[in-house]
Short mmCIF file of C-alpha atoms in Angstrom, two decimals:
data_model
loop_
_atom_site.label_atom_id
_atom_site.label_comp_id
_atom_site.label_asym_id
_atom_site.label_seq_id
_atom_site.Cartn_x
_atom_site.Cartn_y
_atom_site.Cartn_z
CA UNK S 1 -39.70 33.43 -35.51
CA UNK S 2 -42.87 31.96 -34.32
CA UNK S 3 -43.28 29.74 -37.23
CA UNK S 4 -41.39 26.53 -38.78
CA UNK S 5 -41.60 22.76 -41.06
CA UNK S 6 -40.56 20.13 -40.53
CA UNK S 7 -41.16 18.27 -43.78
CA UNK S 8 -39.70 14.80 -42.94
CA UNK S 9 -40.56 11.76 -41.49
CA UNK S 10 -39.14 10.48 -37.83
CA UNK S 11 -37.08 8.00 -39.61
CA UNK S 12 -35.43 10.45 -41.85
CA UNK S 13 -34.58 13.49 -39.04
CA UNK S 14 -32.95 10.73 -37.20
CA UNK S 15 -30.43 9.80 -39.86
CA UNK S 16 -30.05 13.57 -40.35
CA UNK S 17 -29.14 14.43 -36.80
CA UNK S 18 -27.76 11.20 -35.92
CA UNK S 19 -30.35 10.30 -33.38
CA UNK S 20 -32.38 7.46 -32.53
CA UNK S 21 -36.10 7.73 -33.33
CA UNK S 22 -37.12 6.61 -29.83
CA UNK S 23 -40.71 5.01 -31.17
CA UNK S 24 -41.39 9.02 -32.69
CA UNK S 25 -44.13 8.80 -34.80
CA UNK S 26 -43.90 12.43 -36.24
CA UNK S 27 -44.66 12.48 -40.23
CA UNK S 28 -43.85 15.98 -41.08
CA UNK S 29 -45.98 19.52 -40.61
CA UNK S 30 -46.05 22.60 -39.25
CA UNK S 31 -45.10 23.53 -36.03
CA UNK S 32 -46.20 27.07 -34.29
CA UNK S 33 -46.06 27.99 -30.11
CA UNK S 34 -47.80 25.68 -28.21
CA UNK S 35 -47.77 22.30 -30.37
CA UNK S 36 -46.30 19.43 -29.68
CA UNK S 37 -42.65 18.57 -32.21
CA UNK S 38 -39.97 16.39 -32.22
CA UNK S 39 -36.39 17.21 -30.31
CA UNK S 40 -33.24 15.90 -30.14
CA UNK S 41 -31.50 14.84 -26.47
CA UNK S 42 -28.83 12.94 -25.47
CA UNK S 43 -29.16 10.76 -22.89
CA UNK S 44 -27.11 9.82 -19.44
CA UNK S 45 -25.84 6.82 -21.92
CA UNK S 46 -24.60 9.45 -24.10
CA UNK S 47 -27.34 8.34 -26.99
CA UNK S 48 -29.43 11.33 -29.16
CA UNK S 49 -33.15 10.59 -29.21
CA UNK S 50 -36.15 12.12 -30.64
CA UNK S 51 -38.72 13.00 -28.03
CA UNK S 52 -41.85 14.81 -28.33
CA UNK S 53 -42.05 18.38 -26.32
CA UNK S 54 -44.06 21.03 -27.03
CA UNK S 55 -42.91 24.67 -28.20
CA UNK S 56 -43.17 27.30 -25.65
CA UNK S 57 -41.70 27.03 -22.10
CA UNK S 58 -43.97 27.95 -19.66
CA UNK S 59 -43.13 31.66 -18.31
CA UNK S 60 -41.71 33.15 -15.34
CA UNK S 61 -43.84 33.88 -12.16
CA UNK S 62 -45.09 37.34 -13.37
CA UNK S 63 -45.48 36.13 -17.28
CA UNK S 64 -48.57 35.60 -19.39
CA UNK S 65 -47.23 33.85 -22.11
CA UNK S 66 -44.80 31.03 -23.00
CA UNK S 67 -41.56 31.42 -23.77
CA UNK S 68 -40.50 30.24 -27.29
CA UNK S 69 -37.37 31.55 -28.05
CA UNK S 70 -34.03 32.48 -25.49
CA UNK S 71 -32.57 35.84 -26.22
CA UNK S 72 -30.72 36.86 -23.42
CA UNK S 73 -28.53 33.99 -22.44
CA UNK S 74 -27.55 35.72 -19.00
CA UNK S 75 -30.97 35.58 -17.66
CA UNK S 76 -31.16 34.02 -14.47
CA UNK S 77 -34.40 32.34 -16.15
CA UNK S 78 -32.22 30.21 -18.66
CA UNK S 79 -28.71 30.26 -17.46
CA UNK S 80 -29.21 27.41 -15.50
CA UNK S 81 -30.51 25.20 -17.67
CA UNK S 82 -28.01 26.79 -20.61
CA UNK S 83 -25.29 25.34 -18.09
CA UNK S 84 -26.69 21.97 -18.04
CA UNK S 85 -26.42 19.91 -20.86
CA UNK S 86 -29.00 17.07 -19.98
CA UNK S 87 -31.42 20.03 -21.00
CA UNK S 88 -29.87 21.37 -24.23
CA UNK S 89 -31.33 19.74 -27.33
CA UNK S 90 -31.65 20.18 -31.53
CA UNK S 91 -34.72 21.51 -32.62
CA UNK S 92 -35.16 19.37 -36.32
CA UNK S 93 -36.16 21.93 -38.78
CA UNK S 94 -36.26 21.90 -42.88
CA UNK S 95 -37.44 25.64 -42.94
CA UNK S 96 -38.49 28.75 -40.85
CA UNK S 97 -40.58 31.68 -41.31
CA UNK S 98 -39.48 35.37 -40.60
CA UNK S 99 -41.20 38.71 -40.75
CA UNK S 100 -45.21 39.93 -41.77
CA UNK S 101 -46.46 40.45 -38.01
CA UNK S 102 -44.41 43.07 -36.25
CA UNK S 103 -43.66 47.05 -36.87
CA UNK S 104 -40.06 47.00 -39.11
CA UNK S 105 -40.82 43.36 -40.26
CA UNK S 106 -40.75 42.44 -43.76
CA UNK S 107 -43.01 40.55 -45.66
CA UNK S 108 -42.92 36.98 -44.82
CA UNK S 109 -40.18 35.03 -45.94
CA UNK S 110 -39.03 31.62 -45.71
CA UNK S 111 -35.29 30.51 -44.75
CA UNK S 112 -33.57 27.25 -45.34
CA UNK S 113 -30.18 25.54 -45.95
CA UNK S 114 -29.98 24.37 -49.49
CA UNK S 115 -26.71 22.10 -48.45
CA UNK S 116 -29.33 20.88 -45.54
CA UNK S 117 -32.53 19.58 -45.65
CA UNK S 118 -33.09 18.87 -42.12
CA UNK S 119 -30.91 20.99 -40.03
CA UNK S 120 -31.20 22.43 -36.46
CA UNK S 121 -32.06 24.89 -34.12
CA UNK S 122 -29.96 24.75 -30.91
CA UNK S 123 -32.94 24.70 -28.06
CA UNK S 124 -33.28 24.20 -24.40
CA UNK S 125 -35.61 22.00 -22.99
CA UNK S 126 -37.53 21.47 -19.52
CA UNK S 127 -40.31 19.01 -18.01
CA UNK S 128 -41.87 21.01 -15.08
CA UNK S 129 -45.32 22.15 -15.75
CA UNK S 130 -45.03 20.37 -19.25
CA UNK S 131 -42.51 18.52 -21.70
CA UNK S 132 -41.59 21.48 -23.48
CA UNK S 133 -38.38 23.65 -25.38
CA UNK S 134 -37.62 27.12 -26.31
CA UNK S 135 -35.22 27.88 -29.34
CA UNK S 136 -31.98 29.69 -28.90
CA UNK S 137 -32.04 33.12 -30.56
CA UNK S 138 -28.84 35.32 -31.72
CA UNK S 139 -28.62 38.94 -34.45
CA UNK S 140 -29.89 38.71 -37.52
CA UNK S 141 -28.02 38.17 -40.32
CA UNK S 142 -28.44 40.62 -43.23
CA UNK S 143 -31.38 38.30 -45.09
CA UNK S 144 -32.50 37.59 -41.43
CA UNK S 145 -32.49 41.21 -40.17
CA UNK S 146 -34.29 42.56 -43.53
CA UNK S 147 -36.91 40.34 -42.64
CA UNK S 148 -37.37 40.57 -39.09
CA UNK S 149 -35.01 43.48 -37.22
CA UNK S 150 -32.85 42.15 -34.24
CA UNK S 151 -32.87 38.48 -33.83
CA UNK S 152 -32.66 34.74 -36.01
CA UNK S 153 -32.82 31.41 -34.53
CA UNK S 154 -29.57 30.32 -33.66
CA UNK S 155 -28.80 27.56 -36.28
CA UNK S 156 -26.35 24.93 -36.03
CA UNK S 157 -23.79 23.70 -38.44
CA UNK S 158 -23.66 19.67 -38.22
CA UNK S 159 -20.25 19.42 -36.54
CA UNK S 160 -21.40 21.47 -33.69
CA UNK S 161 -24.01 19.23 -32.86
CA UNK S 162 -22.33 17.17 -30.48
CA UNK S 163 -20.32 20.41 -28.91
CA UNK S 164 -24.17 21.64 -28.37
CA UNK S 165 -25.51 18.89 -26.36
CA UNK S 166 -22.55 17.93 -24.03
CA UNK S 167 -19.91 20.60 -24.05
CA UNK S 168 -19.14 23.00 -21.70
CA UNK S 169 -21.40 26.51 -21.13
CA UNK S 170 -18.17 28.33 -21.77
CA UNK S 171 -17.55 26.42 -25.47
CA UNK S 172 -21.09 25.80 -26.30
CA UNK S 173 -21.75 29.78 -25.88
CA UNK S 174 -20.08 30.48 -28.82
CA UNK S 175 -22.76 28.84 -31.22
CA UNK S 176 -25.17 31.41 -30.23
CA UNK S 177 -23.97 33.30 -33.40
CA UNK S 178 -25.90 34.23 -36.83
CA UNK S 179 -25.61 31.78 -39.26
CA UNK S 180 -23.50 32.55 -42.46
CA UNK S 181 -25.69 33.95 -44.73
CA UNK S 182 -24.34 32.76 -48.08
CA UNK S 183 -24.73 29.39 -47.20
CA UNK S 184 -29.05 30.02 -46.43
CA UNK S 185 -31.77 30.51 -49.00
CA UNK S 186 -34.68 32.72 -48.84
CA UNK S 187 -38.05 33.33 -50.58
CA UNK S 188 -41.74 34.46 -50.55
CA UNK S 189 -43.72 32.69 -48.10
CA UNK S 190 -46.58 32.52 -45.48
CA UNK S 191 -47.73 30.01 -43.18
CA UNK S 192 -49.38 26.96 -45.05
CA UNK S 193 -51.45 26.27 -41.94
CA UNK S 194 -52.70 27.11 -38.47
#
């Protein structure tokens, strides 16, 4: 998944993910590696707030490109921050784009929660080099997998929210799990801008 909306104002992903809006100014695009979107923290005070970071962590010593998405959650590279919570964070999303640019990948397709219109993405952020987060990524579902062999965002259900941000590694571990897929919708799609 190197693609995904975010069709809603800063105002309205707040209420959605019970967050403050922090002075966000986002109105609602598209958001691909390397540009700058909306994520949800919670802060020492225990508040969520929106802050801006941009998509793509910057790599290990001997990478060339930026990490966007966590697959092994083992790696000394993450585990670390995964153990943390002042660096976990919801990724706002209101749909996401799978499959068209790799060997085995379907046509494109786009996935979203009918029951949801702004749901989220659990993510890990950091502020080295750059303000920036990486989404958390888990096996594909059966729509998922048709569309893109292997992996799907790790989605969260609103209750686990909180459990994401502040609970323990060994609890919030569990999340990292495909989504049910009765409860996603699916259809014909390509990115509506670069």
């Amino acid at each position: 998944m190197n693609f995904y909306r975010l069709d809603a104002r800063a105002d309205q992903i707040a209420s959605a993910l019970g967050a403050d809006t922090n002075g966000d100014v986002w109105g609602g695009g598209d958001v691909a590696p390397g540009q700058y979107a909306p994520v949800v923290i919670r802060g020492q005070d225990g508040v969520r707030r929106m802050v801006p970071r941009q998509w793509g962590v910057p790599p290990p010593p001997r990478g060339e490109h930026v990490v966007t998405a966590v697959r092994n959650l083992a790696s000394p590279f993450w585990i670390g921050t995964l153990r943390h919570t002042q660096f976990r964070c919801l990724v706002p999303v209101t749909r996401y784009l799978e499959g068209g640019s790799r060997p085995g990948a379907g046509a494109p397709r786009w996935f979203s929660l009918p029951s949801a219109p702004i749901f989220a993405f659990a993510g890990i952020w950091r502020d080295s080099e750059v303000a920036s987060f990486a989404v958390l990524t888990t096996e594909a579902n059966g729509p998922a997998a048709r569309n893109r062999p292997g992996t799907m965002p790790v989605i969260l259900h609103p209750e686990d929210y909180g459990l994401w941000l502040s609970g323990d590694w060994k609890l919030a571990r569990r999340l990292a799990a495909p989504f049910p897929s009765q409860l996603m919708h699916c259809e014909p799609g390509r990115p509506t801008a670069l």
